XYZ file of C-alpha atoms in Angstrom:
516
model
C 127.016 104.119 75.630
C 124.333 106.373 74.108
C 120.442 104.436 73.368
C 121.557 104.979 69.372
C 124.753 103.184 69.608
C 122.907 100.274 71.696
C 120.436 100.221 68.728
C 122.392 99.796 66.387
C 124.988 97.499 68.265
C 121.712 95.393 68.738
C 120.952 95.494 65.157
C 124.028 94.280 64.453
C 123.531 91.576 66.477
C 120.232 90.674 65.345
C 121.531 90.158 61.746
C 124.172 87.752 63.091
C 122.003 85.965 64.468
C 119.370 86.020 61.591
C 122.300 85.180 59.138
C 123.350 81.945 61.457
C 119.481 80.559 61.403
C 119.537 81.434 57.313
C 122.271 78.963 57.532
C 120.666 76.740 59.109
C 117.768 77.103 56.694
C 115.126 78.909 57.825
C 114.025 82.555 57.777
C 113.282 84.620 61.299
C 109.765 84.693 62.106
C 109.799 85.683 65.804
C 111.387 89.048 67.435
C 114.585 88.651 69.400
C 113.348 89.600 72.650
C 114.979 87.814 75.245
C 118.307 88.740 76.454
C 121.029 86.825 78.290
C 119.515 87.320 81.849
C 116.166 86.799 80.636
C 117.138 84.078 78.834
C 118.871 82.153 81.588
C 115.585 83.303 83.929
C 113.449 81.745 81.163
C 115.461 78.203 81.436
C 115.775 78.504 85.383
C 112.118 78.495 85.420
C 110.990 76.327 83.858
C 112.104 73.643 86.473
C 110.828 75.792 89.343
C 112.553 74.675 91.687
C 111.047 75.579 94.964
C 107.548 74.279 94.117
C 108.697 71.169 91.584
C 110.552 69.965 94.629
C 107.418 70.232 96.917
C 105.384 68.959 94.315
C 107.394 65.703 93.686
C 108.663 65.238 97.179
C 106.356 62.091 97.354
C 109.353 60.171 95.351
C 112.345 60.559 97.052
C 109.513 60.059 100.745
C 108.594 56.872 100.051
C 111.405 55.313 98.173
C 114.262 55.966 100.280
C 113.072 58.162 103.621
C 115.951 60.512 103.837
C 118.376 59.004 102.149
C 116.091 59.306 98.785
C 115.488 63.119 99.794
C 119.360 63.962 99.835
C 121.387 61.567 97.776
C 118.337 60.438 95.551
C 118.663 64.510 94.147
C 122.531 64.621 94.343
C 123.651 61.404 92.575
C 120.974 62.987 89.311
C 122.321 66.096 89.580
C 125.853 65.359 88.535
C 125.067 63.328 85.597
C 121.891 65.887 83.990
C 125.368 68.382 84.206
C 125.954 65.836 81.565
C 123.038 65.754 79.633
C 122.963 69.629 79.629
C 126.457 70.627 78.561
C 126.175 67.926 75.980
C 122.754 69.757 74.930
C 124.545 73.494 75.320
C 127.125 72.364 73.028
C 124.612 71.551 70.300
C 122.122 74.431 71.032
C 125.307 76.702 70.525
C 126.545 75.016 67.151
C 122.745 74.616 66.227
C 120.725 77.226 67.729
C 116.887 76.483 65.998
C 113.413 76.384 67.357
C 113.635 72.297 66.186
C 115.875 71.977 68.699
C 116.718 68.052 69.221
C 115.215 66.634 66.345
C 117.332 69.148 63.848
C 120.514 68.152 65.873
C 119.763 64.754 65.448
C 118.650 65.088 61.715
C 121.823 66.931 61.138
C 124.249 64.141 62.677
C 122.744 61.478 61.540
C 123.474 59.506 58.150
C 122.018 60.990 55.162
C 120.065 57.696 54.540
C 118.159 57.779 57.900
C 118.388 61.155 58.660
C 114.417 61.685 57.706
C 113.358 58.507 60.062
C 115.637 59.592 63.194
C 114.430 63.197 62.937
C 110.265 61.739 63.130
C 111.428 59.382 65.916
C 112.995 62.237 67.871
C 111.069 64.846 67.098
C 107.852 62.948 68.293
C 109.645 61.966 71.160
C 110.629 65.521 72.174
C 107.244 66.655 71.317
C 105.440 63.506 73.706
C 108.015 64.556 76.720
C 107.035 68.368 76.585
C 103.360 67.955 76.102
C 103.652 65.557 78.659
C 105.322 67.744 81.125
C 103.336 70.207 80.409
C 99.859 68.668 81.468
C 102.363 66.922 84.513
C 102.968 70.782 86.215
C 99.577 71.459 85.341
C 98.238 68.240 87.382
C 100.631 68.886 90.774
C 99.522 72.658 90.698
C 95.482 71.347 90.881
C 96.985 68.764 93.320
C 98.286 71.972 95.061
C 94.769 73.703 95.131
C 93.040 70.763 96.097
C 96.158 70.642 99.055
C 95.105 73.687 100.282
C 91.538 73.403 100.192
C 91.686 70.640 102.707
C 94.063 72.584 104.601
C 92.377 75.857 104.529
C 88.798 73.796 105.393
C 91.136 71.446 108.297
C 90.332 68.406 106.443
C 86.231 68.476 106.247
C 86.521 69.107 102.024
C 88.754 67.276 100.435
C 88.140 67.444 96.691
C 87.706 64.119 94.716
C 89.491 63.397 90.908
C 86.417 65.322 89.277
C 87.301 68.220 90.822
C 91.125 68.192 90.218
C 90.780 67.286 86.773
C 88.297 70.461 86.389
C 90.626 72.521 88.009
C 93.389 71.127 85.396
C 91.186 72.248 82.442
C 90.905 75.695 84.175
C 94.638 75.634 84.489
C 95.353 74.710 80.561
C 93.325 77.607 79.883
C 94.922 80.427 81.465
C 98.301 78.677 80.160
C 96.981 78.970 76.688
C 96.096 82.611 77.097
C 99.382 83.512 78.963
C 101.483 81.096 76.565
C 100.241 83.150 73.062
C 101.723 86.422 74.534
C 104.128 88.230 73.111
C 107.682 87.081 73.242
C 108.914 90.653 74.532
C 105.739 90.302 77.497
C 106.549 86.580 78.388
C 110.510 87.304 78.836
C 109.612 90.404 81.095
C 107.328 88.279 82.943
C 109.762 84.892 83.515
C 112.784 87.610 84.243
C 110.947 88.876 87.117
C 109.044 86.587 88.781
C 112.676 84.179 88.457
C 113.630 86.465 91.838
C 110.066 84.986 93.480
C 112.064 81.813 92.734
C 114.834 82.149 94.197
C 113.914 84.375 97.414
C 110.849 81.740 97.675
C 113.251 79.169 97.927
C 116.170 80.535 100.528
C 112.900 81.078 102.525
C 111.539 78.135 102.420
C 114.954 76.149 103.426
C 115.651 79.222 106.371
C 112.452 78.307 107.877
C 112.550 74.855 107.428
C 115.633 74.835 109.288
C 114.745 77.338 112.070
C 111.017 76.745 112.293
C 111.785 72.548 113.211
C 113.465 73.727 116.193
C 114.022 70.445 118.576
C 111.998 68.617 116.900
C 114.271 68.131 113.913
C 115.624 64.811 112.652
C 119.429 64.044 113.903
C 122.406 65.021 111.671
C 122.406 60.593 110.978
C 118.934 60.326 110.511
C 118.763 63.449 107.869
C 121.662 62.060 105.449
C 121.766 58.240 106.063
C 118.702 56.608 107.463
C 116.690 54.395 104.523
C 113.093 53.828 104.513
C 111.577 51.425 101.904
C 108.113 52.241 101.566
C 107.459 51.032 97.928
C 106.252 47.770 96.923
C 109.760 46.545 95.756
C 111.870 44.178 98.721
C 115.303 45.318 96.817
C 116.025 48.741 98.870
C 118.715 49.279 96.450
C 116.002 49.338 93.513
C 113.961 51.134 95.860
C 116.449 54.083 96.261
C 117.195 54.213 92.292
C 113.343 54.919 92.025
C 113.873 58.165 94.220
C 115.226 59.928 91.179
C 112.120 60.337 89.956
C 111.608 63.507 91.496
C 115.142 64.920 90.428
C 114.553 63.539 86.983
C 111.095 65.039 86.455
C 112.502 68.477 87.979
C 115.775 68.429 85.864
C 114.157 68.813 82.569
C 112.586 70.874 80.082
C 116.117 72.606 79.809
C 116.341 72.519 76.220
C 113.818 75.389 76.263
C 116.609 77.517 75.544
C 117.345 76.336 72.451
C 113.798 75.956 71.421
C 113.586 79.541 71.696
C 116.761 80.204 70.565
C 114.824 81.867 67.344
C 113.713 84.105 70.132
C 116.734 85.297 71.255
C 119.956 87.649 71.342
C 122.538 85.896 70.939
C 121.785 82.941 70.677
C 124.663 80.681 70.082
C 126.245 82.190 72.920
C 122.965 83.160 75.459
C 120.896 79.281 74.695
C 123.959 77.327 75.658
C 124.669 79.374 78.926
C 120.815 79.560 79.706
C 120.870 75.713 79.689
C 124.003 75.023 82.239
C 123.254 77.983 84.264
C 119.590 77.313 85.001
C 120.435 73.635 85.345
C 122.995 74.439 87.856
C 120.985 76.791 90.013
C 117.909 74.617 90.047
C 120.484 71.462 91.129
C 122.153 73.462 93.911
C 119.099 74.890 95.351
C 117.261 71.826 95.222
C 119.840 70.271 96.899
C 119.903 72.603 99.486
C 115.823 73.045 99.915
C 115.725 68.914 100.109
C 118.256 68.767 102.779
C 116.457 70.876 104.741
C 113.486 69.049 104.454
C 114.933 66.273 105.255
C 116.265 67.294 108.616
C 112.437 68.978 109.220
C 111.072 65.475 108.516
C 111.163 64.189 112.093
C 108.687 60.983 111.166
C 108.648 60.081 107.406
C 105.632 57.442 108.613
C 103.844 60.244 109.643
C 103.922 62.142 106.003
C 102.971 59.368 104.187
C 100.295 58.444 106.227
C 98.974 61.748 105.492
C 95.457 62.432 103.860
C 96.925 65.299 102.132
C 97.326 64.982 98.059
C 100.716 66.117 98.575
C 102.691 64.405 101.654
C 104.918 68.153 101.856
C 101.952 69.916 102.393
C 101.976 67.514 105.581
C 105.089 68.581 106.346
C 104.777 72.348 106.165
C 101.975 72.440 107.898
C 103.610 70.771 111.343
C 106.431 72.855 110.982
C 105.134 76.119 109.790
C 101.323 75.439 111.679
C 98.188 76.228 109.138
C 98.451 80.170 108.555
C 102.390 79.869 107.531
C 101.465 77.034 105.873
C 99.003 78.239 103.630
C 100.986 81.515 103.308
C 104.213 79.794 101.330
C 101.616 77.559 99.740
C 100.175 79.989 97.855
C 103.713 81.861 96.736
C 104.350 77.981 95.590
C 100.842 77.647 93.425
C 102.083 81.432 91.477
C 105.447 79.433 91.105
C 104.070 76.642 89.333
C 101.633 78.484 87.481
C 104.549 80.712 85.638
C 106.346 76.961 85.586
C 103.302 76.599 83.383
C 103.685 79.552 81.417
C 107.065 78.999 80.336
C 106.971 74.911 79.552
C 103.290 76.051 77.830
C 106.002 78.306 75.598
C 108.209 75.757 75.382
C 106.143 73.432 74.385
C 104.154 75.156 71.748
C 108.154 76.050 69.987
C 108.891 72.661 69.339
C 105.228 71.690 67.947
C 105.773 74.776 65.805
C 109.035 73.964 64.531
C 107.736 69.885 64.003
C 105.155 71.393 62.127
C 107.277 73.826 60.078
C 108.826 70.551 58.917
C 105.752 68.757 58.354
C 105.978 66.498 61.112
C 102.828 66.707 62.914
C 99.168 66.012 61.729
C 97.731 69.805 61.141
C 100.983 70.939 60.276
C 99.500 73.790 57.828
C 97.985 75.324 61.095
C 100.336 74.355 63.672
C 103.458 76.548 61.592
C 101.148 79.540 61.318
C 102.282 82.529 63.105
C 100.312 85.132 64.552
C 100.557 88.377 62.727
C 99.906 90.425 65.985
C 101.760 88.622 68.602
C 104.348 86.926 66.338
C 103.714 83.591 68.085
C 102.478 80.526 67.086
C 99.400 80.577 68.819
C 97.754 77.929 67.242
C 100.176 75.611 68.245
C 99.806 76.488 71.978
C 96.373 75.908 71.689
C 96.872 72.366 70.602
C 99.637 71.649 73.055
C 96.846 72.418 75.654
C 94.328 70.440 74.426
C 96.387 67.891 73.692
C 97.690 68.681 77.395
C 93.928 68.433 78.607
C 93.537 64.695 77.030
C 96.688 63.081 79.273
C 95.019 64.761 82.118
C 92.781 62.395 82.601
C 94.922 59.957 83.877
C 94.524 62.456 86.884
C 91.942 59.985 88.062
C 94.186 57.229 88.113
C 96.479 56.530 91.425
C 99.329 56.371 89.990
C 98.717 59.584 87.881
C 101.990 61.225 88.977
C 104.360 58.651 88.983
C 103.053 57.944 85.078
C 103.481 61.243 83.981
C 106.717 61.987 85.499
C 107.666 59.030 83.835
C 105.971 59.646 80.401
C 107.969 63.499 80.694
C 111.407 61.972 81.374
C 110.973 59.033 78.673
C 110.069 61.116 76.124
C 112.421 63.878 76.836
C 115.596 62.007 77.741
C 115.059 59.468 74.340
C 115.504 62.466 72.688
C 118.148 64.044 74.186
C 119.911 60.957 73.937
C 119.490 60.242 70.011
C 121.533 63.055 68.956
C 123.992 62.937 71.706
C 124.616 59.082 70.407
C 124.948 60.793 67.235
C 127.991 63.313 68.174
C 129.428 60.252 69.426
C 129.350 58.158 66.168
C 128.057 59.038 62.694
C 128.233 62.557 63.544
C 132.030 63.692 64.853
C 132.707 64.459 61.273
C 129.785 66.441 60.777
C 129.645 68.728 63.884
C 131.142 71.953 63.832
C 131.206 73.806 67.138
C 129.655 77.000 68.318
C 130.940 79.527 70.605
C 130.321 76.945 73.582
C 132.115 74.250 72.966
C 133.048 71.305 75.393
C 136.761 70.689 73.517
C 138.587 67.290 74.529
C 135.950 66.622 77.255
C 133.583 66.492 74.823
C 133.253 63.124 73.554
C 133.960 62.130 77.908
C 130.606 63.937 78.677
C 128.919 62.990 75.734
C 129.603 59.098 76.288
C 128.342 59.915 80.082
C 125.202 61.833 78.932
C 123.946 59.182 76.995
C 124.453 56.697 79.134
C 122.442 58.296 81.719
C 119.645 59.451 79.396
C 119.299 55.644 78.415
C 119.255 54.184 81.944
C 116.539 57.000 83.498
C 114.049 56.250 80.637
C 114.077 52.076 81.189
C 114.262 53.448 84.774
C 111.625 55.579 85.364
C 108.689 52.791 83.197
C 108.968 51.208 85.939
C 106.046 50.906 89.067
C 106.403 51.931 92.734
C 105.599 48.229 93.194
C 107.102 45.117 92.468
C 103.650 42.898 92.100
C 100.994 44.815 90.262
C 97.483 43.411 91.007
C 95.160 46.081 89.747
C 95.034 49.069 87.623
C 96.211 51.336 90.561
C 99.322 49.954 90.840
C 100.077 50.779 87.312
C 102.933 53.116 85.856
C 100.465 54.081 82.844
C 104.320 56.217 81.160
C 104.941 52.988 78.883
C 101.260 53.221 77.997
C 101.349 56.507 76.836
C 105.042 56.466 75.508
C 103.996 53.540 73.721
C 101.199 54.413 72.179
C 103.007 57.713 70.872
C 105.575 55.075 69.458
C 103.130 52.830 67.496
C 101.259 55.965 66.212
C 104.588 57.663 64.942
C 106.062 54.107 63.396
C 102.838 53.464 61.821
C 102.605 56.764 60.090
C 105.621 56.623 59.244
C 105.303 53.104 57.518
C 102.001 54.137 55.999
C 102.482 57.754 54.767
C 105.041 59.521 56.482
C 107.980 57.771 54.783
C 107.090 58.778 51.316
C 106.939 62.632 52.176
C 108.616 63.825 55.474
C 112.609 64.535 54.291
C 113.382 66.203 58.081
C 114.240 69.713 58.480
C 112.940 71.430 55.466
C 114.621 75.176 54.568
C 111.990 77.432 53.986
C 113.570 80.553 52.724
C 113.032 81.456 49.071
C 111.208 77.971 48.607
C 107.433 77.524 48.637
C 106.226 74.171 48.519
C 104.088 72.754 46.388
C 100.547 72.235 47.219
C 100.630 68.623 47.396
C 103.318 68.721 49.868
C 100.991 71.256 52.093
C 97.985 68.460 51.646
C 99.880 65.874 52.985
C 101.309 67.533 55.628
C 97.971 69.499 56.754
């Protein structure tokens, strides 16, 4: 095929797609840079497998031993298939920056349709901010990993210093993040091969580098260790989803760039299973050989080490092969960064398009030069910045896993409730479409979604007797909550209508003061 006839084929294409989002009510803003492949690298890495899975390999270590490393990411695994074909299906009938909160606002009954679209909209908007200051934290829990490493233990860096080093890190994110869309889809497409070689790598050596000192073929997939503050080992274990749950989001990036995108009621909805699938499998893989390289899980969490893998590597690969995959993992998470810093920023755009965030006269602008909405990924940081100082808390982790995954999976589940009531009739399907297993997947989707999020508020301990043994997610989910249901009581009630179409309509000033 000649480069004319691919222009113009892509032309063609772009006015498809330009016509579907018309229908949907809003006019294209952003170039349609990212391909299919590009696409499905951009949703593959944002859950960065290789390094979210060292990062959060304290979870599954001390709630379960082995069994939580293996069968605490499995047993996840298969229901998020759920949760992500039941979100491909409505990325492909749907596909919109707004993402969740237009699915929702579309499938819900025209009476409540403006209150469910603030409640999930905020709640999508909590989760990603939330996870976006979360990869942020275990990447300066990375540096400060390898500092006492590198040094063997004589400077280990206090909360000061990892909370500077966060800062640092929101600010390259915010520079990388208001990019081009054409640069940042080069730059996720390539570096999603770091991923993956990273990660056969890292499970080759694991396996090879262990030699006799590796755990028995038992030990690996069925010994339980209970080191949590809960006497029920059964609740214990359920806790060791935490790490698969925190990893297994941030998905529905596909669709919140689906303005931003070829194709996109056929490209999002693949993007979202395939990257889901890849990151489950590999993780799977990666954790089970950890697990049989984890001759002593005692050992690891007795470690001094911020992160108890960095323990790990360092007996099996010794301190220079350490230190050499450590850094490969610190570039991983960084570009994990960039692309939930994008992802992030699309949804606070799109809230803001609709008048649904404080600001929103400056959050919807988009930059003439980059076409991006640049001031919203500014504010995502910043906003990013302020939950990062729960990095001096203990518990800072566990709580902002937990404030990602409550905030995410609420909103996933609101408009997959929807499909399943008020909105059959309404729902008209897109080139991916689930057919009779549908409503089967749907049902199972939201019944995971709704079990994870009263899950994952809870502590690693049963008794909590100070402030360090706090799971601070329900603090910050609830305060997100109150904020959102008081403005919305208030104000918010009066003015916000949802999803507002903003081709040939300009709105009134008074709308724009209220909303900015």
């Amino acid at each position: 095929m000649t480069p004319e006839n691919e222009s113009k084929i892509a032309a063609i294409r772009e006015q498809e797609d330009n016509a579907l989002l018309a229908r949907l009510g809003y006019k294209s803003e952003f170039r349609r840079a990212f391909s299919l492949l590009e696409t499905i690298a951009f949703a593959f890495s944002i859950m960065g497998v290789c390094s979210a899975v060292s990062t959060t390999f304290f979870f599954p270590l001390i709630t379960g031993g082995h069994v939580g490393m293996v069968w605490g990411w499995l047993i996840p695994s298969i229901f998020v298939l759920c949760v992500a074909a039941s979100i491909a299906e409505l990325t492909s009938s749907m596909p919109t920056s707004a993402g969740i909160y237009y699915f929702a606002a579309k499938l819900a009954p025209e009476k409540y349709s403006a209150l469910i679209s603030w409640i999930t909209g905020w709640a999508n908007v909590t989760g990603q901010i939330a996870l976006a200051c979360s990869i942020d934290f275990t990447t300066a829990q990375m540096i400060v990993t390898a500092v006492a490493v590198g040094s063997d233990g004589r400077v280990i860096l206090g909360p000061s210093a990892a909370f500077g080093i966060l800062i640092a890190l929101l600010l390259t994110h915010a520079i990388a993040c208001s990019a081009a869309t054409h640069v940042l889809a080069r730059f996720t497409f390539v570096y999603a091969f770091v991923y993956v070689s990273t990660t056969i790598a890292a499970i080759i050596a694991l396996l090879v580098a262990s030699g006799d000192n590796r755990a028995t073929a038992q030990d690996a997939f069925t010994k339980l260790e209970n080191n949590t503050g809960w006497k029920n080992d059964g609740w214990a274990f359920l806790l060791s989803f935490t790490g698969a749950m925190w990893t297994l989001t941030g998905y529905d990036a596909a669709a919140h760039i689906s303005e931003e995108v070829a194709g996109a009621a056929r490209s999002a909805p693949i993007a979202i299973l395939s990257g889901v699938a890849a990151t489950e499998f590999l993780g799977f893989i990666m954790l089970i050989a950890a697990s049989f390289a984890t001759k002593s899980v005692s050992r690891l969490i007795e470690s001094d080490l911020p992160l108890q893998i960095g323990q790990l590597y360092l007996d099996v690969f010794g301190k220079k092969g350490m230190l050499a995959l450590w850094a490969v993992l610190i570039s991983i998470q960084w570009v994990n960064g960039v692309t939930q810093g994008v992802d992030a920023s699309r949804v606070t755009f799109a809230l803001a398009r609709d008048n649904g965030l404080p600001f929103s006269r400056w959050l919807k602008q988009v930059n003439p030069y980059t076409r991006t909405p640049v001031n919203a990924v500014w504010f995502v940081m910043f906003l990013s910045g302020i939950i990062g100082l729960l990095s001096y808390s203990e518990t800072a982790l566990s709580s902002l896993a937990g404030a990602t995954v409550a905030g995410l999976y609420t909103s996933y589940a609101i408009p997959i409730f929807l499909r399943l009531t008020t909105g059959r009739s309404k729902f008209k399907p897109g080139p991916f479409y689930l057919g009779r297993f549908s409503l089967v997947v749907n049902a199972i989707a939201f019944a995971w979604a709704t079990f994870v999020v009263i899950l994952l508020l809870f502590p690693l301990t049963e008794h909590i007797s100070s402030a360090a043994d706090m799971n601070y997610a329900v603090v910050i989910v609830s305060a997100v909550f109150i904020f959102a249901a008081l403005s919305w009581i208030v104000s918010a009630r009066h003015w916000f209508v949802g999803p507002v179409p903003n081709i040939d309509q300009e709105k009134s000033k008074d709308e724009e003061e209220k909303s900015g």
